[in-house]
CSV table of C-alpha atoms in Angstrom, one decimal:
chain,number,residue,atom,x,y,z
A,479,MET,CA,-0.1,-0.1,0.0
A,480,ARG,CA,1.5,3.3,-0.9
A,481,THR,CA,0.3,6.1,1.0
A,482,ILE,CA,1.9,9.5,0.7
A,483,LEU,CA,3.0,11.3,3.9
A,484,VAL,CA,4.4,14.8,3.2
A,485,THR,CA,6.6,16.4,5.9
A,486,LEU,CA,6.6,20.1,5.7
A,487,SER,CA,9.1,22.1,7.9
A,488,MET,CA,8.0,25.4,9.3
A,489,LEU,CA,4.6,25.2,7.6
A,490,SER,CA,2.8,26.5,10.7
A,491,LEU,CA,5.1,29.6,10.7
A,492,LEU,CA,4.5,30.2,6.8
A,493,ALA,CA,0.8,29.8,7.1
A,494,LEU,CA,0.5,32.1,10.1
A,495,GLY,CA,2.8,34.7,8.5
A,496,ALA,CA,0.5,34.8,5.4
A,497,CYS,CA,-2.6,35.5,7.7
A,498,GLY,CA,-0.9,38.8,8.7
A,499,GLN,CA,-0.3,37.9,12.5
A,500,PRO,CA,1.3,40.8,14.1
A,501,LYS,CA,3.4,38.5,16.5
A,502,GLY,CA,4.0,34.9,16.9
A,503,PRO,CA,1.1,32.5,18.0
A,504,PHE,CA,3.1,31.2,20.8
A,505,ASP,CA,4.6,34.4,22.3
A,506,GLU,CA,4.6,34.1,26.1
A,507,ASP,CA,2.7,37.5,26.5
A,508,ASP,CA,-0.2,36.1,24.6
A,509,SER,CA,-3.3,36.8,26.5
A,510,ASN,CA,-5.0,33.7,25.0
A,511,ALA,CA,-2.5,31.3,26.5
A,512,PRO,CA,-3.5,29.5,29.5
A,513,SER,CA,-1.1,29.4,32.5
A,514,GLY,CA,0.8,26.4,33.5
A,515,GLY,CA,2.2,23.6,31.5
A,516,GLY,CA,3.6,25.9,28.9
A,517,PRO,CA,1.6,28.0,26.5
A,518,LYS,CA,-1.2,26.6,24.5
A,519,ALA,CA,-1.9,27.3,21.0
A,520,ASN,CA,-5.1,29.1,20.4
A,521,ILE,CA,-4.9,29.7,16.6
A,522,ASN,CA,-6.6,28.7,13.4
A,523,ALA,CA,-4.8,28.4,10.3
A,524,THR,CA,-5.7,27.1,6.9
A,525,VAL,CA,-3.3,25.5,4.5
A,526,LYS,CA,-4.5,24.9,1.0
A,527,GLY,CA,-2.8,23.2,-1.9
A,528,LYS,CA,-3.0,20.2,-4.1
A,529,ILE,CA,-0.5,17.3,-4.3
A,530,VAL,CA,-0.4,16.6,-8.1
A,531,PHE,CA,0.2,13.1,-9.5
A,532,GLU,CA,2.4,13.3,-12.6
A,533,GLY,CA,2.0,10.7,-15.3
A,534,THR,CA,-0.5,8.2,-15.9
A,535,ALA,CA,-2.5,7.1,-12.9
A,536,PRO,CA,-2.7,3.3,-12.4
A,537,THR,CA,-5.9,1.8,-13.1
A,538,PRO,CA,-7.6,0.7,-9.7
A,539,LYS,CA,-7.9,-3.0,-9.3
A,540,LYS,CA,-11.2,-4.6,-8.8
A,541,ILE,CA,-11.6,-6.3,-5.4
A,542,PRO,CA,-13.9,-9.5,-5.7
A,543,THR,CA,-16.4,-9.5,-2.6
A,544,SER,CA,-18.5,-12.2,-3.7
A,545,SER,CA,-17.1,-14.5,-1.0
A,546,ASP,CA,-19.1,-12.6,1.4
A,547,PRO,CA,-22.8,-11.8,0.5
A,548,GLY,CA,-22.9,-9.3,3.3
A,549,CYS,CA,-20.4,-7.0,1.4
A,550,MET,CA,-22.8,-6.2,-1.3
A,551,ASN,CA,-20.2,-3.9,-3.0
A,552,PRO,CA,-19.7,-5.2,-6.8
A,553,ASN,CA,-17.8,-2.0,-7.6
A,554,LEU,CA,-15.2,-2.0,-4.8
A,555,VAL,CA,-11.7,-1.2,-6.1
A,556,SER,CA,-8.2,-0.8,-4.5
A,557,GLU,CA,-7.3,2.6,-3.0
A,558,ASP,CA,-3.5,2.2,-3.3
A,559,VAL,CA,-3.4,5.3,-5.5
A,560,VAL,CA,-6.4,7.4,-6.0
A,561,VAL,CA,-6.1,10.5,-8.5
A,562,SER,CA,-9.1,13.0,-8.8
A,563,ASP,CA,-8.6,15.9,-11.1
A,564,GLY,CA,-4.9,15.3,-11.3
A,565,GLY,CA,-4.6,15.6,-7.4
A,566,LEU,CA,-3.7,12.6,-5.3
A,567,GLU,CA,-6.2,11.8,-2.6
A,568,HIS,CA,-5.6,10.3,0.8
A,569,VAL,CA,-2.5,12.5,1.5
A,570,MET,CA,-1.5,13.6,5.1
A,571,LEU,CA,0.6,16.8,5.9
A,572,PHE,CA,2.8,16.6,8.9
A,573,VAL,CA,4.2,19.9,10.5
A,574,SER,CA,7.4,18.7,11.9
A,575,LYS,CA,8.9,21.9,13.2
A,576,GLY,CA,7.7,25.2,14.6
A,577,HIS,CA,5.5,23.8,17.4
A,578,GLU,CA,8.0,22.3,19.9
A,579,GLY,CA,7.2,22.7,23.5
A,580,LYS,CA,3.9,24.0,22.9
A,581,GLY,CA,0.5,22.4,23.9
A,582,PHE,CA,-2.8,21.9,22.0
A,583,ASP,CA,-6.0,21.1,23.7
A,584,PRO,CA,-7.3,17.8,22.2
A,585,LYS,CA,-10.4,18.2,20.1
A,586,THR,CA,-13.4,16.8,21.6
A,587,GLU,CA,-15.3,16.1,18.4
A,588,VAL,CA,-15.6,12.3,17.6
A,589,VAL,CA,-13.9,11.3,14.4
A,590,THR,CA,-15.6,8.3,12.7
A,591,LEU,CA,-14.1,5.5,10.7
A,592,ASP,CA,-16.9,3.5,9.1
A,593,GLN,CA,-17.0,0.0,7.7
A,594,LYS,CA,-19.4,0.3,4.6
A,595,GLY,CA,-19.5,-1.8,1.5
A,596,CYS,CA,-16.6,-3.7,2.9
A,597,HIS,CA,-14.1,-0.8,2.9
A,598,TYR,CA,-13.0,1.8,5.3
A,599,ILE,CA,-14.5,5.2,5.0
A,600,PRO,CA,-12.4,7.4,5.0
A,601,HIS,CA,-9.4,5.6,3.8
A,602,ALA,CA,-6.9,7.9,5.7
A,603,LEU,CA,-7.6,10.3,8.6
A,604,THR,CA,-6.1,12.3,11.3
A,605,LEU,CA,-6.6,12.7,15.1
A,606,GLN,CA,-5.1,14.7,17.8
A,607,VAL,CA,-3.7,12.7,20.9
A,608,ASN,CA,-6.7,11.9,23.1
A,609,GLN,CA,-9.4,12.8,20.5
A,610,PRO,CA,-12.0,10.1,20.3
A,611,LEU,CA,-12.0,7.7,17.4
A,612,ARG,CA,-15.5,5.8,16.7
A,613,VAL,CA,-15.3,2.7,14.5
A,614,LEU,CA,-18.7,1.8,13.2
A,615,ASN,CA,-19.8,-1.4,11.3
A,616,SER,CA,-22.4,-0.2,8.8
A,617,ASP,CA,-22.4,-3.6,6.9
A,618,ASP,CA,-24.7,-6.7,7.2
A,619,THR,CA,-21.7,-8.7,7.9
A,620,ALA,CA,-19.0,-9.2,10.7
A,621,HIS,CA,-16.0,-7.2,10.6
A,622,ASN,CA,-12.9,-6.8,13.0
A,623,ILE,CA,-11.0,-3.6,13.6
A,624,HIS,CA,-7.2,-4.5,13.8
A,625,ALA,CA,-5.0,-1.4,14.6
A,626,HIS,CA,-1.3,-1.8,14.2
A,627,PRO,CA,0.4,1.3,15.9
A,628,MET,CA,4.0,1.2,16.7
A,629,ILE,CA,3.9,3.6,19.8
A,630,ASN,CA,0.4,3.4,21.1
A,631,ALA,CA,-1.4,0.1,22.2
A,632,GLY,CA,-2.7,-1.8,19.4
A,633,PHE,CA,-6.2,-3.6,19.4
A,634,ASN,CA,-8.1,-6.2,17.5
A,635,GLU,CA,-11.7,-6.3,18.2
A,636,SER,CA,-14.7,-7.9,16.6
A,637,GLN,CA,-17.7,-6.3,15.3
A,638,SER,CA,-20.1,-9.1,14.7
A,639,ARG,CA,-23.2,-7.2,13.2
A,640,LYS,CA,-24.5,-4.1,11.8
A,641,GLY,CA,-24.5,-1.1,14.2
A,642,VAL,CA,-21.8,-2.2,16.5
A,643,GLU,CA,-19.6,0.7,17.4
A,644,THR,CA,-16.2,0.8,19.2
A,645,THR,CA,-14.4,4.0,20.6
A,646,LYS,CA,-10.8,4.4,21.2
A,647,THR,CA,-8.3,7.0,22.0
A,648,PHE,CA,-4.6,7.3,21.4
A,649,THR,CA,-2.4,8.8,24.3
A,650,LYS,CA,0.7,9.3,22.2
A,651,GLU,CA,1.6,11.1,19.1
A,652,GLU,CA,2.0,8.7,16.3
A,653,ILE,CA,2.7,9.7,12.5
A,654,LEU,CA,0.9,7.0,10.8
A,655,PHE,CA,-0.3,3.4,11.3
A,656,PRO,CA,-2.5,1.0,9.4
A,657,VAL,CA,-6.0,-0.5,10.5
A,658,LYS,CA,-7.0,-3.7,9.1
A,659,CYS,CA,-9.9,-6.1,9.0
A,660,ASP,CA,-8.7,-9.6,9.3
A,661,VAL,CA,-12.1,-10.9,8.1
A,662,HIS,CA,-11.8,-9.2,4.7
A,663,ASN,CA,-8.1,-8.9,3.9
A,664,TRP,CA,-8.5,-5.9,1.4
A,665,MET,CA,-9.8,-3.5,4.0
A,666,LEU,CA,-7.2,-1.1,5.0
A,667,ALA,CA,-7.2,2.3,6.3
A,668,PHE,CA,-4.6,4.7,7.8
A,669,ILE,CA,-4.5,6.9,10.9
A,670,GLY,CA,-2.3,9.6,11.6
């Protein structure tokens, strides 16, 4: 599985500079920074761009699902490389510098990874440390969710029927790890 992870140095500083911030977002005298444990980031920035795929995109491989009538997805194809309007999908950006020693309050909104049509939706997602992840089985068949992190604790849990939900959080920063379904070996997603 080829998933692109783009590492950008100093991206946060460039994005904030482009927004016309008069001072750095982590300045000690920032009135928005809570006391104790180092300054907290209380900023919003938007980074826009497009990761372009050059050349001819590979033809997605059809995935046969007829072995499990609960999958009901005759048009399922691999998501190794997905190109749409010349842009590469399922790309994660990682800001590697510029935020050292700064704290970020974890988001409380729940991020959902759905098992629907016998594939994971979305194929790639990002979370903050301690942000809740809900994994849902929307299919009329059994799945299991098998996470393979290198730093956080892994898990392998069955979801035996439609509507079953599992909620997890990850307590340590981790760049990227796969989540698989051992029942349907083609099912693969990535969490950053």
